[in-house]
Short mmCIF file of C-alpha atoms in Angstrom, two decimals:
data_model
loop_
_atom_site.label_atom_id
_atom_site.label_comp_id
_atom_site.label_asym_id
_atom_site.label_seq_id
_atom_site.Cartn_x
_atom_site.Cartn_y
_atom_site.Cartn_z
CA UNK A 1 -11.40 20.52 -37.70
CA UNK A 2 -10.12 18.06 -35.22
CA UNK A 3 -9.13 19.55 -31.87
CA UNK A 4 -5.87 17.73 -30.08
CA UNK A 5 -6.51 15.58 -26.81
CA UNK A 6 -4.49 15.40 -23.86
CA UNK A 7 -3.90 11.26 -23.44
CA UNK A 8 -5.19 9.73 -20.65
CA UNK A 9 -3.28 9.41 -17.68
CA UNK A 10 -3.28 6.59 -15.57
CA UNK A 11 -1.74 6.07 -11.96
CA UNK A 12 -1.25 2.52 -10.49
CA UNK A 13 -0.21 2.40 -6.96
CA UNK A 14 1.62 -0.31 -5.73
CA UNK A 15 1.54 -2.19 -2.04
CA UNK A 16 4.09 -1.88 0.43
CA UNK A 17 1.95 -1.87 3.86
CA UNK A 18 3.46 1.55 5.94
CA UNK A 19 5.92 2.21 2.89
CA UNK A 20 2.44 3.40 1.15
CA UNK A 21 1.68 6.96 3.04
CA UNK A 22 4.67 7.56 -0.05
CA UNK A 23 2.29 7.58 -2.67
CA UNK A 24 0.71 10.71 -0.90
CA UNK A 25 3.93 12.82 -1.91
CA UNK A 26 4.36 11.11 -5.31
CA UNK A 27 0.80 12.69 -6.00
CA UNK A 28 1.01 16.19 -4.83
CA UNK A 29 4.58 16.50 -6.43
CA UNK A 30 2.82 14.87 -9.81
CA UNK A 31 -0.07 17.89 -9.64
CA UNK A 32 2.58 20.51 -8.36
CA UNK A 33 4.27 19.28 -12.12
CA UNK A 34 0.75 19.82 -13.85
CA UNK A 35 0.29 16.30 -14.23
CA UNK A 36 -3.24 15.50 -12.80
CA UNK A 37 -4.13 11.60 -13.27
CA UNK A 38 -7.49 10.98 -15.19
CA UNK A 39 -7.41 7.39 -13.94
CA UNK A 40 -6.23 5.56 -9.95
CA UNK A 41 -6.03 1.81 -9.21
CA UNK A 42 -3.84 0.45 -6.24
CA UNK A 43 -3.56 -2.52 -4.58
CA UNK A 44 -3.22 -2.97 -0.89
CA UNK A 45 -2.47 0.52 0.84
CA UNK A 46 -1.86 1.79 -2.96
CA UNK A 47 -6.01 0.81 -3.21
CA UNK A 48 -6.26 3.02 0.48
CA UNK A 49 -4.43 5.99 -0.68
CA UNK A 50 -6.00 5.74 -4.31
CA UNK A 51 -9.48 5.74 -2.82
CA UNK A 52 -8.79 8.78 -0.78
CA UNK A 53 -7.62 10.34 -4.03
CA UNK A 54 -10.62 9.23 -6.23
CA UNK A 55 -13.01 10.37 -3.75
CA UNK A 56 -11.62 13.88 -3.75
CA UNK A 57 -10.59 13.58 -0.25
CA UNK A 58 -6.78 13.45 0.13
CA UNK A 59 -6.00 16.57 1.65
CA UNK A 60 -7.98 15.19 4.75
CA UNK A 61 -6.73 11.89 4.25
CA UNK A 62 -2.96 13.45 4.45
CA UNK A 63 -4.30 15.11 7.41
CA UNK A 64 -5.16 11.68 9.31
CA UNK A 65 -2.05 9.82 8.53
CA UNK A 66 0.14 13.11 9.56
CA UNK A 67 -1.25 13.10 12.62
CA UNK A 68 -1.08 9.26 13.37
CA UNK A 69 1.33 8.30 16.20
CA UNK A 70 2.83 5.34 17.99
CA UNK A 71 -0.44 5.04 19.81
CA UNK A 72 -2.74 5.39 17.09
CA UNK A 73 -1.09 2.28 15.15
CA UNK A 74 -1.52 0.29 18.44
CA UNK A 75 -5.10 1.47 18.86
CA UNK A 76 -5.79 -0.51 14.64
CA UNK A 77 -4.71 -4.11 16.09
CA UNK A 78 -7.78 -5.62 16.86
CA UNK A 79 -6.32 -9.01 17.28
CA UNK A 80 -8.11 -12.17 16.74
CA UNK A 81 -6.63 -15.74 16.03
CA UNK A 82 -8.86 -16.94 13.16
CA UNK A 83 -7.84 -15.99 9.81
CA UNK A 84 -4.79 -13.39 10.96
CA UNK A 85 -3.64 -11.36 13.45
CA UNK A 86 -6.09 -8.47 12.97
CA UNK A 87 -9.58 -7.88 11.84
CA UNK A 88 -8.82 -4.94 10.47
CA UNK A 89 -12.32 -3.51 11.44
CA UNK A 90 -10.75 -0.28 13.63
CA UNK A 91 -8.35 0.54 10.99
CA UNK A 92 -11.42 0.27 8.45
CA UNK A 93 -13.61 2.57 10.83
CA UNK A 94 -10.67 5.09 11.01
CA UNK A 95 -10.68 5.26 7.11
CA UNK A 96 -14.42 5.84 6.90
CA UNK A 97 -14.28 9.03 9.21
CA UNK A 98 -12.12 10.35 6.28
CA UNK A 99 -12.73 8.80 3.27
CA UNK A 100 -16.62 8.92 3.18
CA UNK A 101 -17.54 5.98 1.86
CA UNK A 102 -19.58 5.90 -1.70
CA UNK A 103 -20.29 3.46 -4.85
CA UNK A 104 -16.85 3.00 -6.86
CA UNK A 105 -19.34 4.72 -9.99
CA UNK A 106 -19.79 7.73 -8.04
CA UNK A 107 -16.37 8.92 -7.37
CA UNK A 108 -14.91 11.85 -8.80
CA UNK A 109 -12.57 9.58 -10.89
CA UNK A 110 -12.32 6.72 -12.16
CA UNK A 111 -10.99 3.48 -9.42
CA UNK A 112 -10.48 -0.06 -9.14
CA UNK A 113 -8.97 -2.13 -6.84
CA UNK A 114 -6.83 -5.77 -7.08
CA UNK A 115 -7.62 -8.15 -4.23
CA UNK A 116 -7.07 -12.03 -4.43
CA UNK A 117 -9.50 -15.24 -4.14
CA UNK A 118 -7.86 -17.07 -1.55
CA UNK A 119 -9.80 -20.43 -2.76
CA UNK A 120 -8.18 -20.00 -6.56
CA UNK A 121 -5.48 -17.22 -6.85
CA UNK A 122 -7.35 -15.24 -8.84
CA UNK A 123 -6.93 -12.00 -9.91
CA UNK A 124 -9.75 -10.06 -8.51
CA UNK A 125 -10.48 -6.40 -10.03
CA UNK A 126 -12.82 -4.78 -7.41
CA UNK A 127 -14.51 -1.51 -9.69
CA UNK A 128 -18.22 -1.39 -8.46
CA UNK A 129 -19.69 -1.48 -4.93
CA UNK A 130 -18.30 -0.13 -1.68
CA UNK A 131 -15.63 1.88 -1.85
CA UNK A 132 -13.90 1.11 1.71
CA UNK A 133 -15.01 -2.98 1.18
CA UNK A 134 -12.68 -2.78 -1.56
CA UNK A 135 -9.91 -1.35 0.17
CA UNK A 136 -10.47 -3.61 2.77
CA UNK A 137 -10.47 -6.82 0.14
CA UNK A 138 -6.94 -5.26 -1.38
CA UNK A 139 -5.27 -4.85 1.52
CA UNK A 140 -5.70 -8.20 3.61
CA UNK A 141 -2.22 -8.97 3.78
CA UNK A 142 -2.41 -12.47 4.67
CA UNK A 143 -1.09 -13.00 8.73
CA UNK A 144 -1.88 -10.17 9.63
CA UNK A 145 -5.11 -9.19 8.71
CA UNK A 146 -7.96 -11.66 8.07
CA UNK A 147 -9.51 -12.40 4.25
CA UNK A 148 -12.87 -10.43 3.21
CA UNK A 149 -15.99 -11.59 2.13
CA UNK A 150 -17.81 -10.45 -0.83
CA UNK A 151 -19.87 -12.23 -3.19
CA UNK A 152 -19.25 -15.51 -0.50
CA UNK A 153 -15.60 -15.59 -1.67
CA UNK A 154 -12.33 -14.95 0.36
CA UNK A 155 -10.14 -12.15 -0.49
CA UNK A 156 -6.69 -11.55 0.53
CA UNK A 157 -4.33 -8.80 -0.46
CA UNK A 158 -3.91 -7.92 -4.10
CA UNK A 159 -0.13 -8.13 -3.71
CA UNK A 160 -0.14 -11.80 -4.10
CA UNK A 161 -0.76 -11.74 -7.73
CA UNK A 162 -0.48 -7.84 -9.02
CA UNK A 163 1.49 -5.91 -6.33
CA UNK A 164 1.78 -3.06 -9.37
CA UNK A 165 -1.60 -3.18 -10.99
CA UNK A 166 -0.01 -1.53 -14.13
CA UNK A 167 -3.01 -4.55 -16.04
CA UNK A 168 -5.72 -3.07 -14.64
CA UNK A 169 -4.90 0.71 -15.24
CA UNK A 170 -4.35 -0.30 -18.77
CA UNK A 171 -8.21 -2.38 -18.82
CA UNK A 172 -9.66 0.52 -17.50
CA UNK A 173 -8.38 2.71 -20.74
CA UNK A 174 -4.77 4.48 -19.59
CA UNK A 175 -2.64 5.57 -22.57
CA UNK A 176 -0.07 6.89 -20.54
CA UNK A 177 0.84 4.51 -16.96
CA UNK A 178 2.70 6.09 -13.97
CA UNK A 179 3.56 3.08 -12.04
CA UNK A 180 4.50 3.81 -8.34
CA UNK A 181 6.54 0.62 -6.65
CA UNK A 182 7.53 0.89 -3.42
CA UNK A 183 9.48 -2.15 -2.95
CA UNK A 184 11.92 -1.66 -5.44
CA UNK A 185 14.96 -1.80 -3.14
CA UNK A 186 13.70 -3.63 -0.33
CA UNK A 187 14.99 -6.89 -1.21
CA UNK A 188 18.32 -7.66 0.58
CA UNK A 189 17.96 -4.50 2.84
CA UNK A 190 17.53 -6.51 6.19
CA UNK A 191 19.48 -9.76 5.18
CA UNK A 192 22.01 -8.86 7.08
CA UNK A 193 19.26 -8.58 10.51
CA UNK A 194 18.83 -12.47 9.65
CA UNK A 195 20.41 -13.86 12.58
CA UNK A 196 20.38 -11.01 14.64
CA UNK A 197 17.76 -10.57 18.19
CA UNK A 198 14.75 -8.72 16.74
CA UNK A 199 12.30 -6.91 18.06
CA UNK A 200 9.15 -5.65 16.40
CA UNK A 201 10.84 -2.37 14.50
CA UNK A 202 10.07 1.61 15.53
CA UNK A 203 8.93 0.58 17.71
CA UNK A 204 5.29 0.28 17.29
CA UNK A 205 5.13 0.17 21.55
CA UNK A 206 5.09 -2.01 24.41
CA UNK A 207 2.04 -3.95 22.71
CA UNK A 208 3.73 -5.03 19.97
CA UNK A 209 7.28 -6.05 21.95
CA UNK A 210 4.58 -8.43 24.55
CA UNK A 211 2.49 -10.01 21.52
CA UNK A 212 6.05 -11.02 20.38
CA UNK A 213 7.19 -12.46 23.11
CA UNK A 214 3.81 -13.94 23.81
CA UNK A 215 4.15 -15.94 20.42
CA UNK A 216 7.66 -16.73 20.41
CA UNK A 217 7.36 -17.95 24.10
CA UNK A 218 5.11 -20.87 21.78
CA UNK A 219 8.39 -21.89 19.89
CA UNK A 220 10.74 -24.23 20.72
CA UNK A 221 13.88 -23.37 22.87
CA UNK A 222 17.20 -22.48 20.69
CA UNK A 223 19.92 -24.07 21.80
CA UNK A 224 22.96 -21.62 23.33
CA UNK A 225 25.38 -22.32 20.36
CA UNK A 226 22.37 -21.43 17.72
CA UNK A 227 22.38 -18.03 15.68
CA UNK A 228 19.19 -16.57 16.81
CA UNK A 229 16.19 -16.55 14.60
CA UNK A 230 14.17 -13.34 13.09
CA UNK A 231 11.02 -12.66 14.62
CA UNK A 232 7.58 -14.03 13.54
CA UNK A 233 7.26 -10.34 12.59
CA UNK A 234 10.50 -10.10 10.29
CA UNK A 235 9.84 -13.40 8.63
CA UNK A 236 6.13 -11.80 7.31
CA UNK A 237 8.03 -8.84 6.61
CA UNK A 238 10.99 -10.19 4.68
CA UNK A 239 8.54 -12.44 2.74
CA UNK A 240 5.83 -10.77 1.74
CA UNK A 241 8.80 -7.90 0.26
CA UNK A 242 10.79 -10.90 -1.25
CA UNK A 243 7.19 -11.97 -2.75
CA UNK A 244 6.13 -8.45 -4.33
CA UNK A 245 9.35 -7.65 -5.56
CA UNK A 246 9.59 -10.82 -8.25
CA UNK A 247 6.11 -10.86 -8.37
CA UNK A 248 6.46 -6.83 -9.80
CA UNK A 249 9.41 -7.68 -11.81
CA UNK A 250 8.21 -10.10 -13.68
CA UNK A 251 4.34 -8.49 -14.63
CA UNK A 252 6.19 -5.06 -15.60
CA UNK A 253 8.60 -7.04 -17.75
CA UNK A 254 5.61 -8.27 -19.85
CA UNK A 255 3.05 -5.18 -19.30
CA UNK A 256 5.91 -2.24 -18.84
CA UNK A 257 4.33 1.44 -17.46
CA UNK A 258 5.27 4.32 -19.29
CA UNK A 259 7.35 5.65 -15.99
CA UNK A 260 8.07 4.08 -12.95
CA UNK A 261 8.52 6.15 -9.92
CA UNK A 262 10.45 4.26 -7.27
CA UNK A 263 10.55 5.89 -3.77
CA UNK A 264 13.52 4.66 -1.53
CA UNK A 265 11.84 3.03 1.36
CA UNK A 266 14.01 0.45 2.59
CA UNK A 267 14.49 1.70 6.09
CA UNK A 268 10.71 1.23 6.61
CA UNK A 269 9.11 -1.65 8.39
CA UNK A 270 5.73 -3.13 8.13
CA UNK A 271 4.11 -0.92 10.74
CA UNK A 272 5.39 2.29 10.74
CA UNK A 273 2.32 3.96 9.39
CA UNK A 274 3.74 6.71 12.18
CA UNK A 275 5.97 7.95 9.70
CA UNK A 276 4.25 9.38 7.26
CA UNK A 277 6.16 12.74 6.91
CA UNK A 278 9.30 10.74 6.21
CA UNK A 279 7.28 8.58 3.40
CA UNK A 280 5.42 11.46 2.15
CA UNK A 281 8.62 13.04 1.30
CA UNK A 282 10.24 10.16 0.06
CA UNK A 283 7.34 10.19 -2.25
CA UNK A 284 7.96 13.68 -3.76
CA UNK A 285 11.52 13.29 -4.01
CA UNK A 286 10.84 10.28 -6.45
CA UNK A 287 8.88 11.99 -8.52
CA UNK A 288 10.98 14.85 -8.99
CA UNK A 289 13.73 12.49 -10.27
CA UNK A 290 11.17 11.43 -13.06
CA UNK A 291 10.36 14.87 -14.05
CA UNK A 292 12.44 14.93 -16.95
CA UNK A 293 11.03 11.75 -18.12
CA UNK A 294 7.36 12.56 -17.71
CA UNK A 295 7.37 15.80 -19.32
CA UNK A 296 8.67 14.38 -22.48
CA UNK A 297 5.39 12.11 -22.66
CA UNK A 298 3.50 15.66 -23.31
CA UNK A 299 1.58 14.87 -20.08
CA UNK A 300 2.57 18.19 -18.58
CA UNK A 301 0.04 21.04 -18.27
CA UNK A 302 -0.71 23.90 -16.06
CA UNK A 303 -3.97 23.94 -16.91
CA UNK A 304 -7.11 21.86 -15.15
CA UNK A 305 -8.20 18.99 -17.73
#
């Protein structure tokens, strides 16, 4: 007699650099529903905060990026010149003291990664090896922190080609895709800040506001009469989410996710991993709004699969 199986769930989590402590809340409200992922991907802080998950460590993940303040965020930016801003080797040490780091086939669930060859634009899917070298390939965003090396090839952030990685949840054998995109209403949010006088947002502290001036005292003089320009910060900002948004559009036209939760981030910038309360929220809130939806895919159970 054939017994009835639950489908299998998959969960692709999108980039969105500080806009990503979201997908925190978008998973406990999904398990507070019943709906327990068999399946996590993510690319760029999506690949962070679906590691954590896969390992079976986010409660003390959650913990960390609660806790993180204004000073913390200052303490990641390890700056260098030569191949972006920051090495990213602090921030990577952080994760490690709470994600322990294991094989991608040892986790308690299934995980992959997107990252991108900077030589050829490929696609990279990152599922074996080091967990935390993967996260580190994904989320390379390019500027700010510098490429990684595996296998003697370059890899940036996976948001240049799959910000979404609804593909690669799909290759690794969802039936059912919960897509979480965090830049869904980012677009246009800070046009009108395009001429304004700006200033590293949140203010990530003093450091920040002197590395700013310190590069901008490198560009040419404006004249008087000219409308002021957007930081070097802004411009990164404004087109990496310009980027990722058509980039998203257009894959999820052609390989649509069952749902897609949207959180409504907009009034984040690019490094205000300090507000992770206000994003982990944000998170939950977006899921509930896609309760109705979900629970008619028969996904929801009570019960521990």
């Amino acid at each position: 007699m054939k017994t009835s199986r639950k489908p299998l769930v998959g969960l692709a989590l999108g980039s969105g650099s500080a806009r990503g402590w979201a997908h925190v809340g978008v998973i406990r409200a999904l398990e507070a529903a019943g709906i327990r992922p068999d399946i996590v991907c993510g690319t760029s802080v999506g690949a962070m905060v679906a590691a954590a998950y896969a390992a079976g460590e986010l409660d003390r993940f959650e913990q960390w990026v609660r806790g993180m303040g204004i000073t913390d965020v200052v303490g990641f930016m390890d700056v260098t010149f030569s191949g972006g801003l920051i090495k990213g080797e602090r921030l990577m040490e952080f994760f490690r003291r709470h994600v322990v780091d294991r094989p991608i086939g040892e986790l308690a669930m299934p995980f992959a990664a997107v990252a991108t060859a900077l030589e050829t634009g490929a696609e990279v899917w990152l599922r074996e090896g080091s967990t935390v070298e993967a996260v580190r390939a994904s989320l390379a965003m390019p500027a700010m922190f510098t490429p990684a090396i595996r296998e003697r090839k370059l890899l940036v952030d996976g948001a240049l080609v799959n910000p979404v990685p609804v593909s690669l949840a799909r290759a690794m054998g969802a039936e059912i895709l919960i897509a979480v995109d965090l830049n869904s209403d980012v677009v246009g949010s800070h046009q009108h800040q395009a001429i304004q006088p700006v200033m590293p947002t949140s203010q990530v502290g003093e450091w920040i506001r002197k590395l700013q001036d310190n590069l901008d005292s490198l560009l040419p003089t404006q004249a008087p009469d000219e409308p002021q320009l957007p930081s070097m910060f802004q411009v990164v900002a404004s087109s990496l989410n310009i980027m990722q948004v058509r980039i998203t559009r257009s894959r999820m036209a052609g390989e649509p996710p069952d749902v897609i939760v949207a959180p409504r981030l907009a009034h984040f910038d690019l490094l205000d991993f300090h507000r992770a309360g206000e994003a982990i929220e944000e998170g939950r809130r977006a899921v509930e709004a896609c309760l109705p939806g979900l629970r008619s895919l028969g996904i929801h159970s009570t019960e521990t699969r």
